[in-house]
Amino acid sequence: GDSVTQMEGPVTLSEEAFLTINCTYTATGYPSLFWYVQYPGEGLQLLLKATKADDKGSNKGFEATYRKETTSFHLEKGSVQVSDSAVYFCALSDHSYSSASKIIFGSGTRLSIRP
Amino acid sequence: GAGVSQSPSNKVTEKGKDVELRCDPISGHTALYWYRQSLGQGLEFLIYFQGNSAPDKSGLPSDRFSAERTGGSVSTLTIQRTQQEDSAVYLCASSLARLANNEQFFGPGTRLTVL
């Protein structure tokens, strides 16, 4: 079945450091790919998405490119801030119209940014 | 409010008791999803509704779990004879339609603790 594997955490960085959180996926169809973020004490929020190969999703300085050849969707940010401290989830949703578009999540990566 | 709401926010119950969790989706959203977030299992899909019908119940962990949706709006997730392994945060999400690239908006969750 479809699955998502993402970098184990926790990840601790200093403010203004470069961030990469790796994510790879396995899917039989042509999934849409997502990064969700969960800030402390808050619910899950969509951070960015990409719906087809070579699409780049971006939001709040974060970027991820849908790479079909490597089945990857790595999250990057050039300069992290303390406010980026959160848990990040890579996820996919199958494009098949014969089944529900449930989201399959990775295990989450906890990111902590030191001032 | 405009977002997905869930109640109660916290529920503590004794093993063997039944619990009901409620989800109010965003008005006009036809698709509704239940997920469970637990320490050992990460974020797991439970069930999906399109209108009042549930085409995909594949994630329900046992027959103690059931869900219904009425009027194409509010949904209730019921857990009968709760067990300690049911302790988790139960998340509800809604989206405009079942299309895979339609964003799912998540509620704040219900934290269930089974003693």
Tab-separated table of C-alpha atoms in Angstrom:
chain	number	residue	atom	x	y	z
A	1	GLY	CA	0.000	0.000	0.000
A	2	ASP	CA	0.889	3.660	-0.160
A	3	SER	CA	3.299	4.944	2.480
A	4	VAL	CA	5.384	7.935	3.514
A	5	THR	CA	8.801	7.817	5.175
A	6	GLN	CA	10.284	10.915	6.685
A	7	MET	CA	13.376	11.891	8.574
A	8	GLU	CA	13.441	10.868	12.197
A	9	GLY	CA	13.560	13.646	14.727
A	10	PRO	CA	13.992	15.542	16.803
A	11	VAL	CA	15.925	18.101	14.805
A	12	THR	CA	17.500	21.012	16.656
A	13	LEU	CA	18.961	23.979	14.775
A	14	SER	CA	20.133	27.474	15.545
A	15	GLU	CA	18.168	30.451	14.265
A	16	GLU	CA	18.998	31.358	10.639
A	17	ALA	CA	20.309	27.866	9.885
A	18	PHE	CA	19.330	26.010	6.702
A	19	LEU	CA	16.690	23.332	7.136
A	20	THR	CA	16.088	20.115	5.227
A	21	ILE	CA	13.612	17.475	6.315
A	22	ASN	CA	13.728	14.458	4.040
A	23	CYS	CA	10.584	12.711	2.843
A	24	THR	CA	10.126	9.824	0.420
A	25	TYR	CA	6.933	8.101	-0.613
A	26	THR	CA	5.606	4.906	-2.123
A	27	ALA	CA	2.416	5.090	-4.160
A	28	THR	CA	0.805	3.061	-6.919
A	29	GLY	CA	-0.986	5.997	-8.514
A	30	TYR	CA	-0.208	9.683	-8.964
A	31	PRO	CA	-0.527	11.156	-5.513
A	32	SER	CA	-0.719	14.721	-4.359
A	33	LEU	CA	1.967	15.500	-1.802
A	34	PHE	CA	1.695	17.693	1.267
A	35	TRP	CA	3.575	19.073	4.208
A	36	TYR	CA	1.463	19.702	7.290
A	37	VAL	CA	2.682	21.523	10.391
A	38	GLN	CA	1.507	21.270	13.988
A	39	TYR	CA	2.607	24.160	16.175
A	40	PRO	CA	2.663	23.620	19.957
A	41	GLY	CA	-0.892	23.492	21.313
A	42	GLU	CA	-2.460	23.952	17.881
A	43	GLY	CA	-4.125	21.757	15.276
A	44	LEU	CA	-2.683	20.460	12.032
A	45	GLN	CA	-2.327	23.052	9.291
A	46	LEU	CA	-1.460	22.616	5.655
A	47	LEU	CA	1.936	24.207	5.024
A	48	LEU	CA	2.310	23.524	1.309
A	49	LYS	CA	1.324	21.070	-1.398
A	50	ALA	CA	2.213	19.857	-4.884
A	51	THR	CA	-0.158	17.953	-7.109
A	52	LYS	CA	2.053	16.702	-9.934
A	53	ALA	CA	5.635	15.883	-10.784
A	54	ASP	CA	8.092	18.806	-10.808
A	55	ASP	CA	5.610	21.102	-9.040
A	56	LYS	CA	7.119	23.192	-6.269
A	57	GLY	CA	5.001	24.029	-3.259
A	58	SER	CA	5.993	27.029	-1.175
A	59	ASN	CA	4.714	28.950	1.823
A	60	LYS	CA	6.219	31.022	4.663
A	61	GLY	CA	9.702	30.591	3.205
A	62	PHE	CA	9.397	26.805	3.068
A	63	GLU	CA	9.677	24.943	-0.236
A	64	ALA	CA	9.331	21.365	-1.441
A	65	THR	CA	9.584	19.975	-4.973
A	66	TYR	CA	7.674	16.893	-6.143
A	67	ARG	CA	10.356	14.578	-7.564
A	68	LYS	CA	8.802	11.581	-9.269
A	69	GLU	CA	12.140	10.086	-10.305
A	70	THR	CA	13.336	9.875	-6.711
A	71	THR	CA	9.834	9.642	-5.148
A	72	SER	CA	10.775	12.458	-2.814
A	73	PHE	CA	9.285	15.664	-1.433
A	74	HIS	CA	11.960	17.132	0.835
A	75	LEU	CA	11.086	20.231	2.867
A	76	GLU	CA	13.600	23.100	2.856
A	77	LYS	CA	13.931	26.566	4.325
A	78	GLY	CA	16.899	28.832	3.885
A	79	SER	CA	16.828	30.546	7.260
A	80	VAL	CA	14.755	29.161	10.104
A	81	GLN	CA	13.251	31.191	12.932
A	82	VAL	CA	12.338	30.298	16.499
A	83	SER	CA	8.683	30.508	15.446
A	84	ASP	CA	9.219	27.577	13.055
A	85	SER	CA	9.538	25.213	16.015
A	86	ALA	CA	6.816	22.626	15.447
A	87	VAL	CA	6.168	19.074	14.278
A	88	TYR	CA	6.206	18.653	10.498
A	89	PHE	CA	4.357	15.857	8.717
A	90	CYS	CA	4.926	14.760	5.146
A	91	ALA	CA	1.808	13.255	3.598
A	92	LEU	CA	0.229	12.007	0.412
A	93	SER	CA	-3.237	11.631	-0.991
A	94	ASP	CA	-4.044	9.292	-3.836
A	95	HIS	CA	-5.553	10.772	-6.986
A	96	SER	CA	-7.669	7.715	-7.612
A	97	TYR	CA	-11.354	8.624	-7.923
A	98	SER	CA	-12.422	5.106	-7.098
A	99	SER	CA	-11.228	5.403	-3.537
A	100	ALA	CA	-11.374	7.981	-0.805
A	101	SER	CA	-8.752	10.684	-0.827
A	102	LYS	CA	-7.622	9.879	2.653
A	103	ILE	CA	-4.299	11.318	3.686
A	104	ILE	CA	-1.448	9.013	4.557
A	105	PHE	CA	0.986	10.682	6.932
A	106	GLY	CA	4.613	10.164	7.746
A	107	SER	CA	5.607	9.759	11.359
A	108	GLY	CA	6.362	13.450	11.881
A	109	THR	CA	9.604	15.319	12.577
A	110	ARG	CA	9.864	17.537	15.631
A	111	LEU	CA	11.866	20.696	14.869
A	112	SER	CA	13.269	22.930	17.604
A	113	ILE	CA	15.012	26.207	16.794
A	114	ARG	CA	17.405	27.759	19.317
A	115	PRO	CA	17.586	31.562	19.508
B	1	GLY	CA	-16.368	30.206	13.810
B	2	ALA	CA	-15.286	29.272	10.332
B	3	GLY	CA	-13.111	26.283	11.165
B	4	VAL	CA	-13.696	22.645	12.027
B	5	SER	CA	-14.740	22.258	15.637
B	6	GLN	CA	-14.599	19.173	17.838
B	7	SER	CA	-16.000	18.372	21.226
B	8	PRO	CA	-15.108	17.633	23.879
B	9	SER	CA	-11.532	18.879	23.728
B	10	ASN	CA	-10.543	16.407	26.427
B	11	LYS	CA	-12.230	13.233	27.602
B	12	VAL	CA	-11.124	10.980	30.419
B	13	THR	CA	-13.011	7.724	30.778
B	14	GLU	CA	-12.720	4.408	32.516
B	15	LYS	CA	-11.899	1.224	30.669
B	16	GLY	CA	-15.060	-0.457	29.429
B	17	LYS	CA	-17.143	2.692	29.103
B	18	ASP	CA	-18.515	4.030	25.804
B	19	VAL	CA	-17.542	7.465	24.487
B	20	GLU	CA	-18.872	9.747	21.764
B	21	LEU	CA	-16.742	12.306	19.990
B	22	ARG	CA	-18.304	15.041	17.915
B	23	CYS	CA	-17.114	16.892	14.836
B	24	ASP	CA	-18.653	19.974	13.227
B	25	PRO	CA	-17.135	20.467	9.773
B	26	ILE	CA	-16.792	23.702	7.900
B	27	SER	CA	-20.166	24.684	6.477
B	28	GLY	CA	-20.572	23.451	2.926
B	29	HIS	CA	-17.804	20.862	3.106
B	30	THR	CA	-19.152	17.603	1.743
B	31	ALA	CA	-16.269	15.362	2.758
B	32	LEU	CA	-15.419	14.569	6.367
B	33	TYR	CA	-12.566	12.471	7.718
B	34	TRP	CA	-11.600	11.013	11.073
B	35	TYR	CA	-7.958	10.367	11.986
B	36	ARG	CA	-6.233	9.224	15.158
B	37	GLN	CA	-2.920	10.521	16.449
B	38	SER	CA	-1.185	8.334	18.988
B	39	LEU	CA	2.375	8.032	20.246
B	40	GLY	CA	3.029	4.596	18.942
B	41	GLN	CA	1.146	4.775	15.642
B	42	GLY	CA	1.501	8.355	14.424
B	43	LEU	CA	-1.402	9.766	12.421
B	44	GLU	CA	-3.792	7.105	11.126
B	45	PHE	CA	-6.840	7.375	8.881
B	46	LEU	CA	-9.998	5.922	10.426
B	47	ILE	CA	-13.024	6.645	8.232
B	48	TYR	CA	-14.226	8.981	5.508
B	49	PHE	CA	-17.680	10.368	4.726
B	50	GLN	CA	-18.977	11.771	1.488
B	51	GLY	CA	-22.267	13.339	2.463
B	52	ASN	CA	-23.860	10.931	4.927
B	53	SER	CA	-22.359	7.761	3.515
B	54	ALA	CA	-19.016	6.235	4.443
B	55	PRO	CA	-17.367	4.705	1.366
B	56	ASP	CA	-14.163	3.945	3.251
B	57	LYS	CA	-14.154	2.550	6.773
B	58	SER	CA	-10.936	0.661	6.280
B	59	GLY	CA	-9.061	2.433	9.070
B	60	LEU	CA	-11.443	1.611	11.913
B	61	PRO	CA	-9.315	-0.572	14.213
B	62	SER	CA	-12.080	-2.832	15.499
B	63	ASP	CA	-15.844	-3.298	15.562
B	64	ARG	CA	-15.924	-1.291	18.797
B	65	PHE	CA	-15.445	1.790	16.615
B	66	SER	CA	-18.292	3.268	14.586
B	67	ALA	CA	-19.176	6.629	13.121
B	68	GLU	CA	-22.144	8.327	11.595
B	69	ARG	CA	-22.889	11.578	9.891
B	70	THR	CA	-26.272	13.217	9.707
B	71	GLY	CA	-27.599	15.942	7.467
B	72	GLY	CA	-24.315	16.011	5.603
B	73	SER	CA	-22.865	17.942	8.502
B	74	VAL	CA	-22.120	16.852	12.065
B	75	SER	CA	-20.365	13.537	12.612
B	76	THR	CA	-20.078	11.411	15.724
B	77	LEU	CA	-17.352	8.843	16.339
B	78	THR	CA	-18.382	6.261	18.936
B	79	ILE	CA	-16.020	3.942	20.748
B	80	GLN	CA	-17.685	1.153	22.713
B	81	ARG	CA	-16.114	-0.659	25.650
B	82	THR	CA	-13.035	1.561	25.553
B	83	GLN	CA	-9.601	0.036	26.089
B	84	GLN	CA	-6.393	1.722	27.224
B	85	GLU	CA	-4.933	1.402	23.740
B	86	ASP	CA	-7.736	3.668	22.485
B	87	SER	CA	-6.063	6.600	24.252
B	88	ALA	CA	-5.088	9.076	21.552
B	89	VAL	CA	-5.993	12.395	19.995
B	90	TYR	CA	-8.880	11.979	17.572
B	91	LEU	CA	-8.784	14.453	14.714
B	92	CYS	CA	-11.555	15.400	12.348
B	93	ALA	CA	-11.027	17.093	8.993
B	94	SER	CA	-13.309	18.336	6.253
B	95	SER	CA	-12.903	19.323	2.632
B	96	LEU	CA	-15.045	20.684	-0.155
B	97	ALA	CA	-15.070	17.409	-2.089
B	98	ARG	CA	-13.420	14.032	-2.319
B	99	LEU	CA	-10.814	15.173	-4.815
B	100	ALA	CA	-7.332	14.223	-3.706
B	101	ASN	CA	-5.879	17.692	-4.092
B	102	ASN	CA	-8.650	19.417	-2.147
B	103	GLU	CA	-7.205	20.710	1.078
B	104	GLN	CA	-8.416	19.018	4.231
B	105	PHE	CA	-8.939	21.400	7.147
B	106	PHE	CA	-8.327	19.882	10.551
B	107	GLY	CA	-10.044	20.488	13.843
B	108	PRO	CA	-8.162	20.880	17.140
B	109	GLY	CA	-8.832	17.278	18.114
B	110	THR	CA	-10.284	15.455	21.096
B	111	ARG	CA	-7.740	14.027	23.517
B	112	LEU	CA	-9.101	10.740	24.846
B	113	THR	CA	-7.566	9.151	27.897
B	114	VAL	CA	-8.759	5.706	28.961
B	115	LEU	CA	-7.808	4.841	32.528
